[in-house]
PDB file of C-alpha atoms in Angstrom:
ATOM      1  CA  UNK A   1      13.170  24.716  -3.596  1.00  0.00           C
ATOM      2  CA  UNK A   2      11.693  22.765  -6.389  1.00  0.00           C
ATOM      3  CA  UNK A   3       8.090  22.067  -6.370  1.00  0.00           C
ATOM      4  CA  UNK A   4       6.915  18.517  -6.610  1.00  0.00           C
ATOM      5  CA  UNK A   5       4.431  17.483  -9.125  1.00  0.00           C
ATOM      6  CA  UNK A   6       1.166  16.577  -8.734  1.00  0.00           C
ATOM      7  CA  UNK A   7       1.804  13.387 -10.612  1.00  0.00           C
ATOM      8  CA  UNK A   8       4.879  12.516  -8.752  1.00  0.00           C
ATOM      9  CA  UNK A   9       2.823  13.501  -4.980  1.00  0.00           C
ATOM     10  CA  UNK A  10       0.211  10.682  -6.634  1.00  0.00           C
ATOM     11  CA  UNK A  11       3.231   8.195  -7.235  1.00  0.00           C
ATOM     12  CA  UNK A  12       4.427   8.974  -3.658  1.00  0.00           C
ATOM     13  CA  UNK A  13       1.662   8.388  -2.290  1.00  0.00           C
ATOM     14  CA  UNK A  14       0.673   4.931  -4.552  1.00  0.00           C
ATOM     15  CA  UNK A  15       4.281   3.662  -4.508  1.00  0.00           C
ATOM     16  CA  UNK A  16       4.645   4.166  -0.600  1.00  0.00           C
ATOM     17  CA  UNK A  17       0.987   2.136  -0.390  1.00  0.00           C
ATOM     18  CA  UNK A  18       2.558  -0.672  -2.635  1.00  0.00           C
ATOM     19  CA  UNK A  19       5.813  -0.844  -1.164  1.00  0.00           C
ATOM     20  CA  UNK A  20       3.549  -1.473   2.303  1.00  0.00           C
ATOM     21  CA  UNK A  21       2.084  -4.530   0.833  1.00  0.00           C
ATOM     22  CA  UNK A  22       4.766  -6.027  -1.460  1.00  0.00           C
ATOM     23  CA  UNK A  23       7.084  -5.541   1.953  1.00  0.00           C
ATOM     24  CA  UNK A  24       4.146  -6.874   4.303  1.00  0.00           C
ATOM     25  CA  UNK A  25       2.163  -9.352   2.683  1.00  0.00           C
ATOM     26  CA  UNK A  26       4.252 -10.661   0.245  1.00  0.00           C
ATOM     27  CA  UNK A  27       7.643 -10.869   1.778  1.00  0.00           C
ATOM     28  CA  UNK A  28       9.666 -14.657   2.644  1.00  0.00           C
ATOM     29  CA  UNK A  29      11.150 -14.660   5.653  1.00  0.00           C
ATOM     30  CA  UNK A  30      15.098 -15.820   5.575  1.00  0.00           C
ATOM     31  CA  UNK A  31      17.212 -18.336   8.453  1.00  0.00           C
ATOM     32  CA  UNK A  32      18.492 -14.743   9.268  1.00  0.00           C
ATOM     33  CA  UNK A  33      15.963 -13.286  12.469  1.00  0.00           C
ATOM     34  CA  UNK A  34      14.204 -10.108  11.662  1.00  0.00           C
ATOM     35  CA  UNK A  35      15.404 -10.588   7.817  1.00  0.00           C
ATOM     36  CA  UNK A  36      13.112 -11.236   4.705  1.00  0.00           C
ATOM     37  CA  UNK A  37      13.368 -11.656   0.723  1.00  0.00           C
ATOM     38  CA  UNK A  38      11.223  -8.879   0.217  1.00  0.00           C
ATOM     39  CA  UNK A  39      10.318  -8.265  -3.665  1.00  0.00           C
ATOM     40  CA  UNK A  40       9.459  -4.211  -2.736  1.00  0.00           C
ATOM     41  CA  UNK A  41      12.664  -2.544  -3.573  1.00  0.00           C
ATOM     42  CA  UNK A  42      12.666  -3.885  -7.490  1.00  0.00           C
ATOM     43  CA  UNK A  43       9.217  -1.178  -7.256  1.00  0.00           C
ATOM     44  CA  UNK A  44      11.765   1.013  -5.377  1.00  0.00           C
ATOM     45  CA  UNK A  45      14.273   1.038  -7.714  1.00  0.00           C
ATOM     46  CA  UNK A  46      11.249   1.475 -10.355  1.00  0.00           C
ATOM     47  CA  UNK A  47       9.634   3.846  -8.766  1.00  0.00           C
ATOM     48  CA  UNK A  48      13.061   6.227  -8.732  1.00  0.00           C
ATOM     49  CA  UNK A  49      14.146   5.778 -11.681  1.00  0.00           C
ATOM     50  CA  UNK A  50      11.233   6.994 -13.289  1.00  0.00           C
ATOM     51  CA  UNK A  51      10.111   9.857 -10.210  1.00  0.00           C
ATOM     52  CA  UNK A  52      13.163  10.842  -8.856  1.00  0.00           C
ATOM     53  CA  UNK A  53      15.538  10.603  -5.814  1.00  0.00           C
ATOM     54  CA  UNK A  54      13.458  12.589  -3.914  1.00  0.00           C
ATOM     55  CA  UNK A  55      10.151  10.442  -4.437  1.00  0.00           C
ATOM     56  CA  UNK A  56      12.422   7.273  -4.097  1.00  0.00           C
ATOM     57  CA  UNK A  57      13.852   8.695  -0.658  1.00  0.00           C
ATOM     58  CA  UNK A  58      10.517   9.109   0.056  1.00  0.00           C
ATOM     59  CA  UNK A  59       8.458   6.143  -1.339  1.00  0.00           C
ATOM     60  CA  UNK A  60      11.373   4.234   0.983  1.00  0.00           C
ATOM     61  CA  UNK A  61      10.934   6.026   3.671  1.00  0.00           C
ATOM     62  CA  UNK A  62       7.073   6.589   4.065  1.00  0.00           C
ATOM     63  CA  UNK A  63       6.616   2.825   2.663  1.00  0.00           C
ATOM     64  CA  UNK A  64       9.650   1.052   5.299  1.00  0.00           C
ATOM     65  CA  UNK A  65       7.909   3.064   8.066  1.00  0.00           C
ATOM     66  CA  UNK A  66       4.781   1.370   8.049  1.00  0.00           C
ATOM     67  CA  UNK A  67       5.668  -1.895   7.693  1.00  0.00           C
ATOM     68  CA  UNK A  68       7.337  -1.653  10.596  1.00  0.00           C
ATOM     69  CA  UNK A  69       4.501   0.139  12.550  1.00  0.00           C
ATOM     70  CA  UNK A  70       2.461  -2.368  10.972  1.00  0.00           C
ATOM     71  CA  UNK A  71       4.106  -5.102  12.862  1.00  0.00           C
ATOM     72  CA  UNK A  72       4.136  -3.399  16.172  1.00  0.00           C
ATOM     73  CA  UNK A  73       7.802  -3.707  17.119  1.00  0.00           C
ATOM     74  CA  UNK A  74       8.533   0.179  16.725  1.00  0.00           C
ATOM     75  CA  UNK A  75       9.915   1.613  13.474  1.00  0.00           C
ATOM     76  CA  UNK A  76      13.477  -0.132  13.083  1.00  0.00           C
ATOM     77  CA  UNK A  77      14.834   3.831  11.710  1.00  0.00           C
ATOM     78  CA  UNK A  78      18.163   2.338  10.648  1.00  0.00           C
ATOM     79  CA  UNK A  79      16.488   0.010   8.301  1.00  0.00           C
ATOM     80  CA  UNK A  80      13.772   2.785   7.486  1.00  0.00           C
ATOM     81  CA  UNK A  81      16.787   5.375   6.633  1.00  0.00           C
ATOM     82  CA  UNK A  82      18.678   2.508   4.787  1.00  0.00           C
ATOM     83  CA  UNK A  83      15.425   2.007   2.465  1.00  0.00           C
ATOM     84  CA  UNK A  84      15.120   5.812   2.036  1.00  0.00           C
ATOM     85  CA  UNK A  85      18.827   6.004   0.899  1.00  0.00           C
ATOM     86  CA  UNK A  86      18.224   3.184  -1.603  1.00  0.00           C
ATOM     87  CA  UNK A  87      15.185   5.032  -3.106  1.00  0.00           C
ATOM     88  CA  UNK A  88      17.053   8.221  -3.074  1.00  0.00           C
ATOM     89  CA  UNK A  89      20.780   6.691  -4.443  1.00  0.00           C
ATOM     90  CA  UNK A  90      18.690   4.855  -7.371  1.00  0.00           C
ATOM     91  CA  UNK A  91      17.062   7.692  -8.118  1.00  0.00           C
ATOM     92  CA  UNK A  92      20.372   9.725  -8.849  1.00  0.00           C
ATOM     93  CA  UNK A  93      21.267   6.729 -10.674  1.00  0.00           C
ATOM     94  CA  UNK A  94      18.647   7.340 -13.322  1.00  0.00           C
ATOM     95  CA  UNK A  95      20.277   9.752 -14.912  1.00  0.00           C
ATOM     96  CA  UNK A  96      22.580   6.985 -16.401  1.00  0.00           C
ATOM     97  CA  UNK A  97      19.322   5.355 -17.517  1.00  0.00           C
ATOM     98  CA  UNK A  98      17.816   8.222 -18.864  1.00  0.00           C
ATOM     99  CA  UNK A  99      14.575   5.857 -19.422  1.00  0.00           C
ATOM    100  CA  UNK A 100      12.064   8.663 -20.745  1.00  0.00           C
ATOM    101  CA  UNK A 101      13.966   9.655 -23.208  1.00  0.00           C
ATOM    102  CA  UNK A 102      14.559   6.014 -24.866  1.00  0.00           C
ATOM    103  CA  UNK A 103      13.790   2.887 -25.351  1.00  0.00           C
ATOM    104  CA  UNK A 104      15.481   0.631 -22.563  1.00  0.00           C
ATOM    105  CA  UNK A 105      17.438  -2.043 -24.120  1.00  0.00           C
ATOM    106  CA  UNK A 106      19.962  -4.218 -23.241  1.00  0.00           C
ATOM    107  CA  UNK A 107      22.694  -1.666 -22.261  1.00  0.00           C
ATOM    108  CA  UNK A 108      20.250   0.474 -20.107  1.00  0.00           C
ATOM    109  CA  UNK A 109      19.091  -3.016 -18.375  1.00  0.00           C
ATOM    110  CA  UNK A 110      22.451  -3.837 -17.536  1.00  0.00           C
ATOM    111  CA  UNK A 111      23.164  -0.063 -15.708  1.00  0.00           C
ATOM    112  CA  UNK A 112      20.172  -0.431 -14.043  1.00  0.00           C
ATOM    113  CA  UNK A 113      21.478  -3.854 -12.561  1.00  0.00           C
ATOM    114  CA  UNK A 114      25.000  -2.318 -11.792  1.00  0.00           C
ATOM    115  CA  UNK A 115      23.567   1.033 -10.392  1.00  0.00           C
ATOM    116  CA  UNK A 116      20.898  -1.490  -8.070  1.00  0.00           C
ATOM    117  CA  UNK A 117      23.851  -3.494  -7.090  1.00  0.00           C
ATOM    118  CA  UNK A 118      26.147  -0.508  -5.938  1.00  0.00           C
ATOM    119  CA  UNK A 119      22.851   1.257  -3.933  1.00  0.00           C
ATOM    120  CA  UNK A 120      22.101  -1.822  -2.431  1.00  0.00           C
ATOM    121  CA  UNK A 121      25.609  -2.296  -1.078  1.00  0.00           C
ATOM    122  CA  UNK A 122      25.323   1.242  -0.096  1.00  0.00           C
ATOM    123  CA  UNK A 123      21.841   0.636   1.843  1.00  0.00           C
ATOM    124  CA  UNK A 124      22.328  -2.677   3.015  1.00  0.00           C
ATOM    125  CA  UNK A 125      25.843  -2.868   3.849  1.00  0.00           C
ATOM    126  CA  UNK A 126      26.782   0.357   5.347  1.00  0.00           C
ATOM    127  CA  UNK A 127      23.454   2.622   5.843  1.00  0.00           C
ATOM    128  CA  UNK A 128      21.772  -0.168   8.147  1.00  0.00           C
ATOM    129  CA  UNK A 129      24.179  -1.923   9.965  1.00  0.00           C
ATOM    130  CA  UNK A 130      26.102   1.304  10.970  1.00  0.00           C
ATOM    131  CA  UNK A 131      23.214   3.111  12.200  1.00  0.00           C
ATOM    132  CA  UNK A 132      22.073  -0.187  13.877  1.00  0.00           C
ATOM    133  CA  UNK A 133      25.483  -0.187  15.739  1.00  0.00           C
ATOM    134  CA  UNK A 134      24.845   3.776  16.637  1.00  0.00           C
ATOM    135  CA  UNK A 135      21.371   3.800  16.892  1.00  0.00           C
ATOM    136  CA  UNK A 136      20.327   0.800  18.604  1.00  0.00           C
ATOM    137  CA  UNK A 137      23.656  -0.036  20.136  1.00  0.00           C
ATOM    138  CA  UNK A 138      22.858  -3.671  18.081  1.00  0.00           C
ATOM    139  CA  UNK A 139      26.287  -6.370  18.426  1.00  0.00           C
ATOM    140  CA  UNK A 140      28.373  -5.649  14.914  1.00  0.00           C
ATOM    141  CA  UNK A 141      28.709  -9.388  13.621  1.00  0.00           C
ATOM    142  CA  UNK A 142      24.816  -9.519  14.125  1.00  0.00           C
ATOM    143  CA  UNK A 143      23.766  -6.464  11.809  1.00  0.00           C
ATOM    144  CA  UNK A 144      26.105  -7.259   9.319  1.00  0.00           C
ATOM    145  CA  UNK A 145      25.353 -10.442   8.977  1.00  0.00           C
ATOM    146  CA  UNK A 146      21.375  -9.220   8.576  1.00  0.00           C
ATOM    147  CA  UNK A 147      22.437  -6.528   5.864  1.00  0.00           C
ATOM    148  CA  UNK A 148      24.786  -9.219   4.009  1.00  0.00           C
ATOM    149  CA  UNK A 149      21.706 -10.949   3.529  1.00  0.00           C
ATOM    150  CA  UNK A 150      19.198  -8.505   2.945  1.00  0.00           C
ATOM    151  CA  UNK A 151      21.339  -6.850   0.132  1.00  0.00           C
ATOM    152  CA  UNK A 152      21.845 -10.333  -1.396  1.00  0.00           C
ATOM    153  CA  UNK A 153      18.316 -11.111  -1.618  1.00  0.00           C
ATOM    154  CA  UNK A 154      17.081  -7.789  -2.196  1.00  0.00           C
ATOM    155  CA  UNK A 155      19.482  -7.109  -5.643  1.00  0.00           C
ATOM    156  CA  UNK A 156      18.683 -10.741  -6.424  1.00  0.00           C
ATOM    157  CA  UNK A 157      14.426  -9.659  -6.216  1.00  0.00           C
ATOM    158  CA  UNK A 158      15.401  -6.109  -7.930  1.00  0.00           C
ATOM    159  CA  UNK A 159      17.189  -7.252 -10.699  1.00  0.00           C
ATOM    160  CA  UNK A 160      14.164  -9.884 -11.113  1.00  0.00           C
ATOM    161  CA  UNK A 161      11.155  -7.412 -10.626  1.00  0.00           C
ATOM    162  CA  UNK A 162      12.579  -4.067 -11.040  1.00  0.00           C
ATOM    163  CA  UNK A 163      14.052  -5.331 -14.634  1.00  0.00           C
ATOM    164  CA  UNK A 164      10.714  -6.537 -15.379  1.00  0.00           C
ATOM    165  CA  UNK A 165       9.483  -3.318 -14.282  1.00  0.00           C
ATOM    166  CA  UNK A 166      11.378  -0.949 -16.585  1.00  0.00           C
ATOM    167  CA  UNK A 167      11.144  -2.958 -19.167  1.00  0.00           C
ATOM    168  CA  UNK A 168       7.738  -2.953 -19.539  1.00  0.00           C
ATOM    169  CA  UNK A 169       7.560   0.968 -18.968  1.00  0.00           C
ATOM    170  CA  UNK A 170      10.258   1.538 -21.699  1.00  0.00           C
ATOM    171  CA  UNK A 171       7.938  -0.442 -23.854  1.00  0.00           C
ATOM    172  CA  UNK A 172       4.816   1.739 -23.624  1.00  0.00           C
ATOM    173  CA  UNK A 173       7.281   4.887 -24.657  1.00  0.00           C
ATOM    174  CA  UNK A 174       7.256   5.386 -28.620  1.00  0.00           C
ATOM    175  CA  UNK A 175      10.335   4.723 -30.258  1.00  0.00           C
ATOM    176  CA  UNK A 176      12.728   7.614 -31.979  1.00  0.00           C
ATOM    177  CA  UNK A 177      11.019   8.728 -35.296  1.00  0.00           C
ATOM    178  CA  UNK A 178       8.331   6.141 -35.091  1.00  0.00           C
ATOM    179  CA  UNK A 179       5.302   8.885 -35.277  1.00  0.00           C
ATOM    180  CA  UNK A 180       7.356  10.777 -38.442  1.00  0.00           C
ATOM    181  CA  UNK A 181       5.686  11.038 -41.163  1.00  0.00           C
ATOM    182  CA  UNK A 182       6.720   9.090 -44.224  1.00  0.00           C
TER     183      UNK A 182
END
């Protein structure tokens, strides 16, 4: 089994903390019941790309599950799972990205977008509205209707804030050849 860093157990830890508040604090609530715009999964997607599927899975998970404790209705585990999978999928994504090895630009931006797209379809249209129908024994037309616009909002707040997000990492990263000597 492969041994976490300590520097990705720190980003754990500090992305599951931010995820908390961006998903808490700062999240608009939609016409939808129980359904918000929440701005946490473009630090999600972030967060995996750069750490990993397995700190996504678990910034997602950790992060999703206290926000829901937080409110006091019980941890919603189909939505927790759904947020885990996103972490996890986007992180398996970054190997298209490959952003530590270069700089972003406007090719990598654009698989970013389509890999953020395709996880949260994943998440939002098949993780948590089929394990709300299992789980919770929730009415079909009601969950989907929830993870229809959830995804929407959530890929339009990723591509938004987790664009803005890698592209100011890929900026602090040198460029190819830049610290050759001339």
């Amino acid at each position: 089994m492969k041994k976490f860093s300590v520097r990705t157990i720190v980003a754990i830890g500090i992305g599951a903390a931010l995820f908390f508040v961006l998903g808490r604090f700062v999240a608009i609530p939609s016409p939808v019941p129980n359904t918000n715009v929440s701005v946490q999964y473009g630090l999600l997607a972030f967060m995996s790309v750069v750490y990993g599927p397995a700190a996504g899975a678990l910034i997602g998970l950790i992060g999703h599950a206290l926000i829901d404790f937080s409110y006091g209705w019980g941890i919603w585990w189909s939505w927790v799972l759904a947020s885990a999978g996103f972490g996890l999928l986007m992180g398996l994504g970054a190997n298209l990205l490959k952003i530590e090895e270069n700089q972003l630009g406007k090719s990598g931006l654009i698989k970013f977008n389509i890999a953020q797209i395709v996880c949260h379809i994943i998440s939002w249209g098949v993780i948590a509205p089929v394990l709300d129908i299992f789980l919770m024994k929730e009415p079909a037309d009601k969950v989907f209707t929830q993870g229809l616009v959830a995804g929407v909002s959530n890929l339009v707040t990723t591509a938004i804030v987790g664009s803005l997000l890698c592209i100011a990492y890929a900026a602090t990263k040198p460029k190819a050849g830049s610290l050759k000597k001339e």
